[in-house]
Amino acid sequence: MSEQLKFIVEQLNKEPFKKNFNLITFDCLEPMQLLQVLNDVLAEIDPKQSIDIREEMPEQTVKRMCALLGMMKYRPPGNFSDVSAFRQGLVTGSKPVVHPILHWLLQKVPELKKRAYLARYLFKLEVPAEFLQDDVINDTYHQYEELVEGFKTYHKECEQLRTSGFSTAEIRKDIGAMEEEKDQLIKRVERLKKRVESVSNHQRMLDQARQLRVENEREESLTHQKLEQKNQLFQTEQRLQRSQQQLKDLQQAAADANPESLMKRLEEEIKINSYMVSEKLPKELERMRHTVQYLQKVATEPAMGQADLQNLEDKIKEVDSQINQLIEKRMMRNDPMDDKLTLFRQQASIIIRRKESKAEELQEAREELAAAERELRQRGSQAQVSEGEEVIRGDELKRLVVKLRSKGTVFKKKRQEIAELKAEYGVLQRTEEILKQRHETVQQKLQMVEAEKGISGYSNTQEELERVSAIKSELDEKKGRTLDDMSEMVKKLNSMIVEKKSALAPIIKELRSLRQRCQEINQEYEEKKVQYESCAVGLESNRSKLEQEVKALREETAQEENQYHYINSMSEITEMQLQRAAEEMKAYVSSDPLERKKTIRETYMKNISEQELLGKKLREKQKMVRESHGANMEQMKMWRDLEQLMECKRQCFIRAQSQASIGQVIQEGGEDRLVL
């Protein structure tokens, strides 16, 4: 433990925590401060955990920390195997709980940082199977899974690039070499240009070479595009074939399906599953448990020799002979009532064996189906990798729902067993704590009684005598250990002991009677307490079982109701579609032209003809516009020239008018001067 504390304090004093703790200050931290230190370490691993726990409820704090520790796969020590005890210790800030967590976290900070970062994107959301029946939710969930897989591949590539060993010096060296090659190529191109300039028609030859290169690149792109279009055509044909096959399957299922047949099929499946859950699987589980117990017993026993094996074989032979004798006596008795019962028993056993064989065949068929589904998924993933498309089966979702339901029932049963074991463990642990507390209280009461009676420490009389003798020896040493002093001291001590004994004698007698009475009361109390606890445990276990059964039945009822309403709505939609198709067919084959005009076919044909007529008119209009485009452009140019000419005339008129007004003003000024 001291080494653990040293390691925690050393790591907390380093970067990035810098807590400046020592062993004493860290050990004296309050529970709230210790939890805050733990939260700071978790915040260093996952920045989302950065929060002041004083502003948060204790239940939320424990839930958040337990979720993060579970995501990082932390396992509590052996003495905290119970989850409730671990949570309680985390709520109260118990040192035996928090110190191992800090030690484990500080040992693996970089690894846990990486794990927390990846868990943010790789932690999959569990969507119930009932919600996945919706096409939109199912497609969204598939896109989510594809994004998760893409993140995995990108992260692997990033890690490979980080660990590939490339350094900046090497990259700079490569860039320098490439620049030198670039300079050499530029010089070589310049020399070639100088050589080519002396050749006649070199520009024309360069243009033709450039055109040849462009055409070659275009040919390569067209070839690549042709291959892509071929692949797309092949994939489209495959999708079309799959869609046609799915359409045929759906049409066949719709032709055979009605609510009665679906309900009958569901009832048969429920009966089979209930038989598997209530009869076959418990028997197999019990048989496996017996086998495991037998194997454990065999493993714990010492090795057997040849003599032991011979004794066991002799016992087996004796038991077989006794069984044969009993069978012969029973056959000799030959009771007619037993004969009738034997016939019925044989028939019942035959039926049970048949039922079990069919159940085993069903189990084998389900296992084969599961194996086939796994193989199908593998083939689908291979096809997706090779072609880029996912192979989808029409009834894959139904099989997945059935499989999840069967697993859900098994999971509920196992969870109930775990809850019962946890309840029993909690009762035993609580009993142990109560017994310890009672032992401590009894000791305290005994000390209090001794103190009240004035005989405090009577149970330790021997120790008191030894202490008195030690005091006496010290006094003897101080006084020179003279014989007279020693004899006087012994007499005094003996007299004191006699006085104490005489004074304590009646109190001791009374204490003995009180102890006996206390033992009787404690015994009676223990008996009553055991009865009460056994009754309480039995009632609590029965109540928990009934609650689990009620909850399971309610969930099952809700699922069945949802399925029933879903089937009813689908049947109504199908009936409406069939009714609409029948009305359309009736109107289409009708001899009345007004009725035929009301059909969707006629409406669409009318719309098509109107759109074709409109397209024809627009094409004619486009043709007219194209024909008159040149003349209109010339006329538009002429109008622009005319506009410029008129603008020029307007400017000239304005200038002439302004010059005339200036001359008139000058003339009037001259006349005025002449008059003066």
XYZ file of C-alpha atoms in Angstrom:
676
model
C 0.000 0.000 0.000
C 2.840 2.425 0.812
C 4.430 1.759 -2.609
C 1.073 2.445 -4.225
C 0.741 5.786 -2.402
C 4.299 6.761 -3.315
C 3.648 6.087 -6.985
C 0.354 8.069 -6.926
C 1.983 11.075 -5.208
C 4.970 11.050 -7.604
C 2.729 10.993 -10.664
C 0.407 13.702 -9.325
C 3.364 15.992 -8.658
C 4.549 15.700 -12.277
C 3.185 17.293 -15.425
C 0.368 17.991 -16.195
C -1.126 17.746 -12.678
C 1.447 19.593 -10.454
C -0.437 18.947 -7.207
C 2.558 19.393 -4.830
C 1.429 16.569 -2.552
C 3.416 14.519 -0.096
C 2.412 11.254 1.541
C 0.966 12.941 4.624
C -1.051 15.641 2.830
C -2.367 13.165 0.268
C -3.383 10.677 2.961
C -5.155 13.444 4.924
C -7.351 14.542 2.016
C -11.098 14.726 2.614
C -13.362 12.375 0.608
C -14.634 15.259 -1.539
C -11.074 16.432 -2.265
C -9.999 12.893 -3.097
C -12.896 12.560 -5.550
C -11.928 15.895 -7.115
C -8.356 14.604 -7.627
C -9.776 11.479 -9.277
C -11.997 13.639 -11.487
C -8.962 15.764 -12.499
C -7.102 12.635 -13.585
C -10.150 11.485 -15.580
C -10.401 14.959 -17.146
C -6.777 14.653 -18.303
C -7.714 11.399 -20.022
C -11.070 12.634 -21.391
C -11.550 16.462 -21.513
C -15.336 16.026 -21.295
C -14.926 15.001 -17.639
C -13.553 18.422 -16.644
C -16.112 19.551 -14.058
C -16.308 20.655 -10.436
C -17.934 17.788 -8.549
C -19.336 20.249 -5.987
C -21.690 21.492 -8.723
C -22.881 17.988 -9.566
C -25.095 15.496 -7.752
C -23.228 12.514 -6.207
C -25.353 10.021 -8.171
C -24.500 11.727 -11.469
C -20.809 11.871 -10.532
C -20.689 8.155 -9.729
C -22.661 7.275 -12.865
C -20.320 9.350 -15.059
C -17.153 7.929 -13.483
C -18.419 4.334 -13.611
C -19.363 4.748 -17.288
C -15.884 6.040 -18.165
C -14.125 3.362 -16.066
C -16.265 0.666 -17.676
C -15.435 2.024 -21.114
C -11.725 1.853 -20.208
C -12.224 -1.752 -18.907
C -11.274 -1.122 -15.288
C -11.814 -4.063 -12.931
C -12.156 -3.400 -9.185
C -9.969 -5.370 -6.719
C -11.119 -8.746 -5.428
C -12.592 -7.384 -2.205
C -14.929 -5.097 -4.227
C -16.444 -7.686 -6.543
C -19.923 -6.463 -5.576
C -20.971 -3.563 -7.824
C -23.174 -1.946 -5.172
C -20.319 -1.923 -2.621
C -17.973 -0.422 -5.221
C -20.500 2.308 -6.088
C -21.092 3.067 -2.409
C -17.349 3.371 -1.810
C -17.049 5.684 -4.806
C -19.918 7.881 -3.532
C -18.346 8.242 -0.082
C -14.817 8.755 -1.469
C -13.472 5.679 0.300
C -9.682 5.391 0.110
C -9.650 1.589 -0.504
C -11.790 2.288 -3.592
C -10.251 5.515 -4.953
C -6.547 4.710 -4.408
C -6.514 1.570 -6.659
C -8.365 3.535 -9.369
C -5.778 6.339 -9.259
C -2.909 3.831 -9.299
C -4.373 2.043 -12.323
C -5.125 5.292 -14.213
C -1.733 6.899 -13.605
C 0.041 3.777 -14.855
C -1.658 3.936 -18.268
C -2.417 7.595 -19.005
C -1.278 7.651 -22.700
C -2.955 4.330 -23.470
C -6.177 5.398 -21.747
C -6.174 8.727 -23.606
C -6.061 6.871 -26.883
C -8.774 4.463 -25.705
C -11.048 7.320 -24.616
C -10.519 9.101 -27.953
C -11.374 5.961 -29.913
C -14.357 5.111 -27.703
C -15.881 8.484 -28.563
C -16.276 7.284 -32.173
C -16.291 3.475 -31.890
C -18.795 3.026 -29.051
C -21.806 1.622 -30.902
C -25.329 2.615 -30.018
C -27.635 -0.302 -29.310
C -30.904 0.150 -31.226
C -33.810 -2.202 -30.332
C -34.915 -4.595 -33.032
C -38.431 -3.117 -33.069
C -37.086 0.274 -34.152
C -34.925 -1.280 -36.878
C -38.088 -2.427 -38.664
C -38.468 1.149 -39.869
C -36.664 1.552 -43.205
C -35.390 5.069 -42.453
C -33.956 4.054 -39.059
C -32.466 0.883 -40.564
C -30.758 2.821 -43.385
C -29.472 5.436 -40.930
C -28.105 2.709 -38.663
C -26.340 1.038 -41.608
C -24.814 4.396 -42.576
C -23.685 4.831 -38.956
C -21.998 1.396 -39.006
C -20.308 2.206 -42.322
C -18.972 5.478 -40.867
C -17.622 3.603 -37.842
C -15.850 1.105 -40.105
C -14.476 3.975 -42.208
C -13.128 5.661 -39.070
C -11.396 2.383 -38.129
C -9.655 2.159 -41.502
C -8.622 5.829 -41.469
C -7.290 5.541 -37.944
C -5.257 2.448 -38.887
C -3.811 4.266 -41.896
C -2.956 7.258 -39.700
C -1.211 5.012 -37.159
C 0.699 3.254 -39.923
C 1.852 6.604 -41.301
C 2.947 7.705 -37.833
C 4.893 4.511 -37.256
C 6.215 4.199 -40.830
C 9.502 5.900 -39.903
C 9.311 8.907 -42.244
C 11.258 11.902 -40.888
C 11.208 15.565 -41.886
C 14.919 15.465 -42.764
C 14.351 12.680 -45.286
C 11.362 14.487 -46.773
C 13.369 17.717 -47.117
C 16.186 15.779 -48.745
C 13.708 14.267 -51.226
C 12.268 17.709 -51.973
C 15.777 19.081 -52.626
C 16.541 16.185 -54.981
C 13.257 16.760 -56.823
C 14.037 20.470 -57.224
C 17.449 19.622 -58.676
C 15.799 17.216 -61.126
C 13.308 19.967 -61.991
C 16.161 22.402 -62.788
C 17.875 19.787 -64.924
C 14.651 19.122 -66.813
C 14.127 22.862 -67.404
C 17.660 23.172 -68.816
C 17.132 20.126 -71.006
C 13.855 21.552 -72.345
C 15.597 24.841 -73.173
C 18.336 23.004 -75.083
C 15.725 21.048 -77.021
C 13.851 24.248 -77.851
C 17.034 25.766 -79.272
C 17.581 22.675 -81.398
C 14.001 22.666 -82.643
C 14.000 26.367 -83.556
C 16.491 25.658 -86.322
C 14.085 23.185 -87.962
C 11.588 24.520 -90.493
C 7.851 24.402 -89.515
C 8.783 23.592 -85.924
C 5.758 25.456 -84.520
C 3.385 23.401 -86.647
C 5.078 20.180 -85.582
C 4.885 21.216 -81.901
C 1.157 21.932 -82.260
C 0.586 18.538 -83.850
C 2.566 16.808 -81.073
C 0.519 18.674 -78.447
C -2.719 17.632 -80.151
C -1.476 14.025 -80.295
C -0.766 14.043 -76.539
C -4.181 15.541 -75.808
C -5.904 12.913 -77.935
C -3.971 10.099 -76.231
C -5.031 11.380 -72.818
C -8.592 11.669 -74.023
C -8.481 8.096 -75.343
C -7.247 6.835 -71.951
C -9.974 8.739 -70.107
C -12.617 7.397 -72.502
C -11.318 3.852 -72.009
C -11.442 4.276 -68.242
C -14.933 5.766 -68.475
C -16.037 2.845 -70.655
C -14.811 0.337 -68.074
C -16.586 2.231 -65.289
C -19.821 2.312 -67.261
C -19.536 -1.434 -67.905
C -19.085 -2.070 -64.178
C -22.005 0.208 -63.372
C -24.132 -1.586 -65.961
C -23.207 -4.959 -64.468
C -23.987 -3.786 -60.940
C -27.269 -2.230 -62.101
C -28.272 -5.521 -63.761
C -27.475 -7.387 -60.560
C -29.511 -4.933 -58.491
C -32.362 -5.286 -60.961
C -32.250 -9.081 -60.673
C -32.212 -8.896 -56.866
C -35.082 -6.409 -56.880
C -37.106 -8.629 -59.225
C -36.451 -11.647 -56.995
C -37.459 -9.682 -53.904
C -40.591 -8.483 -55.705
C -41.507 -12.088 -56.564
C -40.929 -13.192 -52.978
C -43.048 -10.329 -51.645
C -45.824 -11.054 -54.129
C -45.860 -14.729 -53.134
C -45.851 -13.825 -49.454
C -48.676 -11.308 -49.992
C -50.705 -13.874 -51.930
C -50.386 -16.473 -49.146
C -50.527 -14.079 -46.172
C -53.636 -13.120 -44.257
C -54.096 -12.093 -40.602
C -55.317 -15.542 -39.537
C -52.332 -17.358 -41.008
C -49.902 -14.823 -39.540
C -51.470 -15.079 -36.089
C -51.444 -18.878 -36.334
C -47.790 -18.836 -37.327
C -46.960 -16.489 -34.459
C -48.852 -18.690 -31.983
C -46.912 -21.746 -33.186
C -43.619 -19.886 -32.802
C -44.616 -18.716 -29.304
C -45.523 -22.273 -28.279
C -42.237 -23.636 -29.607
C -40.227 -20.914 -27.895
C -42.115 -21.322 -24.608
C -41.463 -25.083 -24.686
C -37.793 -24.467 -25.395
C -37.533 -21.924 -22.571
C -39.671 -23.629 -19.925
C -38.886 -27.323 -20.489
C -35.996 -28.187 -22.770
C -33.435 -25.497 -21.949
C -33.886 -25.760 -18.127
C -33.432 -29.527 -18.349
C -30.303 -29.124 -20.432
C -29.028 -26.455 -18.055
C -29.710 -28.662 -15.036
C -28.011 -31.596 -16.731
C -24.980 -29.469 -17.538
C -24.862 -28.228 -13.954
C -24.960 -31.785 -12.632
C -22.214 -32.705 -15.071
C -20.089 -29.753 -13.965
C -20.655 -30.579 -10.288
C -19.745 -34.195 -10.928
C -16.606 -33.192 -12.814
C -15.641 -30.752 -10.056
C -16.179 -33.483 -7.491
C -14.042 -35.871 -9.507
C -11.348 -33.199 -9.920
C -11.247 -32.436 -6.179
C -10.994 -36.079 -5.122
C -7.528 -37.659 -4.884
C -6.225 -39.952 -7.593
C -7.795 -43.425 -7.497
C -5.854 -46.594 -7.748
C -6.723 -49.954 -9.268
C -8.169 -51.236 -5.970
C -10.538 -48.257 -5.725
C -11.722 -48.794 -9.285
C -12.325 -52.467 -8.566
C -14.411 -51.566 -5.494
C -16.491 -49.134 -7.543
C -17.100 -51.756 -10.241
C -18.210 -54.250 -7.585
C -20.646 -51.690 -6.146
C -22.028 -50.989 -9.628
C -22.583 -54.713 -10.202
C -24.381 -55.056 -6.858
C -26.670 -52.121 -7.640
C -27.417 -53.539 -11.115
C -28.337 -56.917 -9.600
C -30.643 -55.220 -7.085
C -32.328 -53.287 -9.897
C -32.859 -56.495 -11.887
C -34.367 -58.243 -8.852
C -36.779 -55.367 -8.300
C -37.819 -55.459 -11.966
C -38.451 -59.228 -11.745
C -40.542 -58.819 -8.583
C -42.570 -56.113 -10.268
C -43.175 -58.291 -13.319
C -44.201 -61.232 -11.132
C -46.741 -59.121 -9.293
C -48.529 -58.405 -12.627
C -51.160 -55.956 -11.372
C -53.770 -55.158 -14.138
C -54.025 -51.529 -13.013
C -50.251 -51.221 -13.306
C -50.458 -52.718 -16.817
C -52.886 -49.982 -17.898
C -50.756 -47.328 -16.303
C -47.684 -48.836 -17.948
C -49.342 -48.508 -21.349
C -50.114 -44.867 -20.732
C -46.643 -44.288 -19.341
C -45.102 -45.848 -22.437
C -47.236 -43.665 -24.679
C -46.340 -40.596 -22.658
C -42.649 -41.462 -22.747
C -42.848 -42.018 -26.519
C -44.520 -38.611 -26.954
C -41.940 -36.954 -24.704
C -39.082 -38.568 -26.643
C -40.610 -37.444 -29.924
C -41.080 -33.955 -28.548
C -37.486 -33.865 -27.355
C -36.201 -35.208 -30.667
C -38.174 -32.585 -32.574
C -36.881 -29.903 -30.225
C -33.328 -31.130 -30.832
C -33.965 -31.095 -34.570
C -35.320 -27.557 -34.246
C -32.243 -26.546 -32.262
C -29.959 -28.105 -34.879
C -31.905 -26.384 -37.653
C -31.559 -23.044 -35.850
C -27.843 -23.616 -35.434
C -27.546 -24.491 -39.125
C -29.563 -21.386 -39.953
C -27.272 -19.270 -37.792
C -24.214 -20.783 -39.484
C -25.757 -20.144 -42.896
C -26.492 -16.553 -41.921
C -22.899 -16.070 -40.784
C -21.660 -17.514 -44.062
C -24.104 -15.285 -45.942
C -22.831 -12.207 -44.109
C -19.246 -13.196 -44.897
C -20.123 -13.675 -48.565
C -21.993 -10.360 -48.521
C -18.990 -8.548 -47.028
C -16.722 -10.168 -49.647
C -19.108 -9.138 -52.409
C -19.268 -5.621 -50.971
C -15.477 -5.402 -50.987
C -15.236 -6.722 -54.545
C -18.229 -4.932 -56.110
C -18.922 -2.083 -53.715
C -22.532 -3.175 -53.071
C -24.094 -4.974 -50.093
C -26.083 -8.176 -50.690
C -29.496 -7.730 -49.082
C -32.002 -10.494 -48.398
C -35.679 -9.802 -48.025
C -36.311 -11.896 -44.912
C -32.985 -11.145 -43.232
C -34.577 -8.619 -40.873
C -37.247 -11.112 -39.731
C -34.660 -13.774 -38.920
C -32.607 -11.204 -37.044
C -35.644 -10.166 -34.986
C -36.463 -13.799 -34.111
C -32.857 -14.459 -33.136
C -32.703 -11.344 -30.985
C -35.938 -12.296 -29.238
C -34.645 -15.755 -28.374
C -31.418 -14.263 -27.076
C -33.411 -11.679 -25.139
C -35.373 -14.365 -23.274
C -32.180 -16.221 -22.380
C -30.583 -12.952 -21.288
C -33.552 -12.082 -19.061
C -33.415 -15.483 -17.380
C -29.675 -15.243 -16.763
C -30.074 -11.693 -15.482
C -32.752 -12.873 -13.049
C -30.444 -15.612 -11.748
C -27.642 -13.072 -11.322
C -30.009 -10.750 -9.445
C -30.987 -13.584 -7.074
C -27.349 -14.456 -6.428
C -26.531 -10.784 -5.829
C -29.451 -10.480 -3.405
C -28.296 -13.550 -1.496
C -24.725 -12.234 -1.421
C -25.957 -8.874 -0.142
C -27.921 -10.574 2.654
C -24.872 -12.603 3.714
C -22.635 -9.551 3.621
C -25.130 -7.553 5.645
C -25.361 -10.413 8.186
C -21.588 -10.408 8.534
C -21.523 -6.636 9.104
C -24.299 -6.884 11.706
C -22.436 -9.629 13.589
C -19.260 -7.539 13.627
C -21.147 -4.495 14.870
C -22.817 -6.546 17.587
C -19.475 -7.924 18.705
C -18.097 -4.396 18.981
C -21.188 -3.173 20.875
C -20.972 -6.103 23.319
C -17.329 -5.297 24.032
C -18.177 -1.629 24.554
C -21.100 -2.498 26.851
C -18.868 -4.799 28.899
C -16.342 -2.028 29.355
C -19.110 0.408 30.296
C -20.559 -2.037 32.878
C -17.130 -2.570 34.425
C -16.613 1.191 34.593
C -20.025 1.719 36.203
C -19.412 -0.972 38.836
C -15.991 0.407 39.696
C -14.135 -2.669 38.492
C -12.838 -1.206 35.280
C -10.246 -3.548 33.857
C -11.341 -6.584 35.878
C -11.102 -8.774 32.853
C -7.443 -7.840 32.694
C -6.607 -8.572 36.338
C -3.449 -10.421 35.422
C -2.157 -7.451 33.531
C -2.986 -5.162 36.451
C -1.065 -7.431 38.828
C 1.917 -7.437 36.534
C 1.757 -3.643 36.349
C 1.569 -3.405 40.152
C 4.511 -5.747 40.495
C 6.452 -3.617 38.017
C 5.668 -0.507 40.063
C 6.741 -2.359 43.205
C 10.008 -3.384 41.643
C 10.697 0.198 40.606
C 9.971 1.438 44.095
C 12.224 -1.271 45.541
C 15.019 -0.179 43.278
C 14.605 3.428 44.353
C 14.606 2.606 48.057
C 17.599 0.378 47.877
C 15.577 -2.818 47.935
C 15.969 -3.373 51.579
C 14.379 -6.483 53.004
C 12.205 -4.618 55.464
C 10.859 -2.311 52.832
C 10.164 -5.251 50.544
C 8.317 -7.181 53.249
C 6.299 -4.126 54.191
C 5.487 -3.480 50.531
C 4.450 -7.110 50.068
C 2.227 -6.951 53.109
C 0.676 -3.734 51.902
C 0.127 -5.122 48.454
C -1.326 -8.349 49.796
C -3.622 -6.432 52.030
C -4.640 -4.183 49.157
C -5.299 -7.217 46.968
C -7.352 -8.863 49.731
C -9.329 -5.671 50.218
C -9.928 -5.359 46.484
C -10.969 -8.986 46.212
C -13.322 -8.690 49.178
C -14.751 -5.495 47.720
C -15.125 -7.021 44.278
C -16.571 -10.386 45.373
C -20.277 -9.312 45.563
C -19.957 -7.271 42.404
C -18.426 -10.261 40.592
C -21.262 -12.514 41.756
C -23.823 -10.003 40.481
C -21.885 -9.632 37.235
C -21.930 -13.408 36.665
C -25.696 -13.536 37.013
C -26.012 -10.554 34.685
C -23.713 -12.196 32.141
C -25.751 -15.380 32.203
C -28.938 -13.406 31.714
C -27.308 -11.413 28.922
C -26.282 -14.652 27.190
C -29.836 -15.991 27.414
C -31.270 -12.757 26.019
C -28.670 -12.701 23.240
C -29.432 -16.305 22.343
C -33.153 -15.593 22.200
C -32.444 -12.453 20.192
C -30.274 -14.397 17.724
C -32.980 -17.025 17.219
C -35.650 -14.389 16.611
C -33.341 -12.467 14.345
C -32.483 -15.540 12.275
C -36.187 -16.300 11.897
C -36.920 -12.720 10.910
C -34.054 -12.528 8.412
C -34.925 -15.865 6.810
C -38.557 -14.778 6.494
C -37.528 -11.361 5.146
C -35.101 -12.897 2.651
C -37.740 -15.340 1.453
C -40.328 -12.601 1.030
C -37.823 -10.326 -0.693
C -36.738 -13.051 -3.115
C -40.380 -13.931 -3.867
C -41.184 -10.265 -4.412
C -38.221 -9.787 -6.751
C -39.177 -12.918 -8.689
C -42.766 -11.746 -9.032
C -41.611 -8.284 -10.116
C -39.320 -9.786 -12.744
C -42.108 -12.050 -14.021
C -44.591 -9.159 -14.144
C -42.075 -6.975 -15.948
C -41.275 -9.720 -18.450
C -44.974 -10.379 -19.065
C -45.679 -6.682 -19.545
C -42.837 -6.338 -22.017
C -44.011 -9.407 -23.875
C -47.586 -8.074 -23.926
C -46.401 -4.711 -25.243
C -44.359 -6.406 -27.970
C -47.288 -8.589 -28.987
C -49.613 -5.568 -29.066
C -47.169 -3.626 -31.212
C -46.853 -6.568 -33.571
C -50.628 -6.963 -33.691
C -51.219 -3.276 -34.495
C -48.464 -3.337 -37.084
C -49.993 -6.368 -38.809
C -53.470 -4.771 -38.721
C -52.197 -1.538 -40.244
C -50.298 -3.417 -42.950
C -53.398 -5.485 -43.757
C -55.529 -2.319 -44.008
C -52.978 -0.689 -46.301
C -52.917 -3.820 -48.468
C -56.712 -3.915 -48.630
C -56.847 -0.255 -49.669
C -54.259 -0.857 -52.359
C -56.181 -3.902 -53.627
C -59.441 -1.918 -53.583
C -57.817 0.919 -55.483
C -56.369 -1.509 -58.050
C -59.784 -3.167 -58.461
C -61.505 0.195 -58.995
C -58.848 1.182 -61.511
C -59.290 -2.123 -63.377
C -63.082 -1.814 -63.302
C -62.957 1.723 -64.697
C -60.384 0.726 -67.343
C -62.430 -2.198 -68.735
C -65.707 -0.271 -68.497
C -67.606 0.510 -71.734
C -68.576 3.965 -70.470
C -66.096 6.520 -71.887
C -66.692 8.876 -68.939
C -65.675 6.157 -66.509
C -62.603 5.332 -68.566
C -61.589 8.976 -68.558
C -61.529 8.909 -64.718
C -58.852 6.194 -64.627
C -55.295 7.030 -63.695
C -54.065 5.590 -66.979
C -56.226 7.941 -68.998
C -55.223 10.885 -66.801
C -51.546 10.138 -67.289
C -52.008 9.607 -71.045
C -53.787 12.968 -71.247
C -50.984 14.665 -69.325
C -48.388 12.991 -71.597
C -50.176 14.190 -74.748
C -50.481 17.721 -73.345
C -46.790 17.795 -72.462
C -45.855 16.459 -75.925
C -48.009 19.161 -77.568
C -46.411 21.799 -75.342
C -42.943 20.487 -76.227
C -43.800 20.624 -79.911
C -44.938 24.255 -79.607
C -41.801 25.170 -77.686
C -39.603 23.533 -80.329
C -41.396 25.528 -83.081
C -40.953 28.713 -81.070
C -37.267 27.863 -80.577
C -36.910 27.329 -84.334
C -38.507 30.719 -85.063
C -36.230 32.407 -82.536
C -33.164 30.797 -84.083
C -34.226 31.864 -87.604
C -34.898 35.497 -86.614
C -31.914 35.758 -84.278
C -29.480 37.237 -86.832
C -31.927 39.871 -88.144
C -32.982 40.813 -84.646
C -29.360 41.230 -83.571
C -28.686 43.545 -86.573
C -31.821 45.550 -85.788
C -30.751 45.761 -82.149
C -27.338 47.046 -83.240
C -28.984 49.664 -85.449
C -31.182 50.832 -82.577
C -28.102 51.128 -80.366
C -26.323 53.220 -83.034
C -29.435 55.393 -83.364
C -29.537 55.835 -79.601
C -25.885 56.916 -79.568
C -26.550 59.358 -82.443
C -29.520 60.923 -80.653
C -27.494 61.177 -77.440
C -24.733 62.938 -79.388
C -27.265 65.385 -80.897
C -28.717 66.103 -77.471
C -25.257 66.896 -76.102
C -24.523 69.203 -79.076
C -27.845 71.032 -78.587
C -27.146 71.521 -74.902
C -23.673 72.895 -75.642
C -24.995 75.292 -78.339
C -27.714 76.546 -76.019
C -25.219 77.172 -73.228
C -22.849 79.101 -75.601
C -25.753 81.250 -76.875
C -26.791 82.188 -73.347
C -23.180 83.172 -72.492
C -22.917 85.422 -75.610
C -26.196 87.140 -74.776
C -24.975 87.912 -71.278
C -21.714 89.375 -72.642
C -23.614 91.527 -75.179
C -25.924 92.933 -72.489
C -22.890 93.822 -70.338
C -21.276 95.772 -73.231
C -24.431 97.766 -73.882
C -24.604 98.773 -70.224
C -21.030 100.100 -70.331
C -21.795 102.149 -73.474
C -24.731 103.775 -71.765
C -22.564 104.793 -68.819
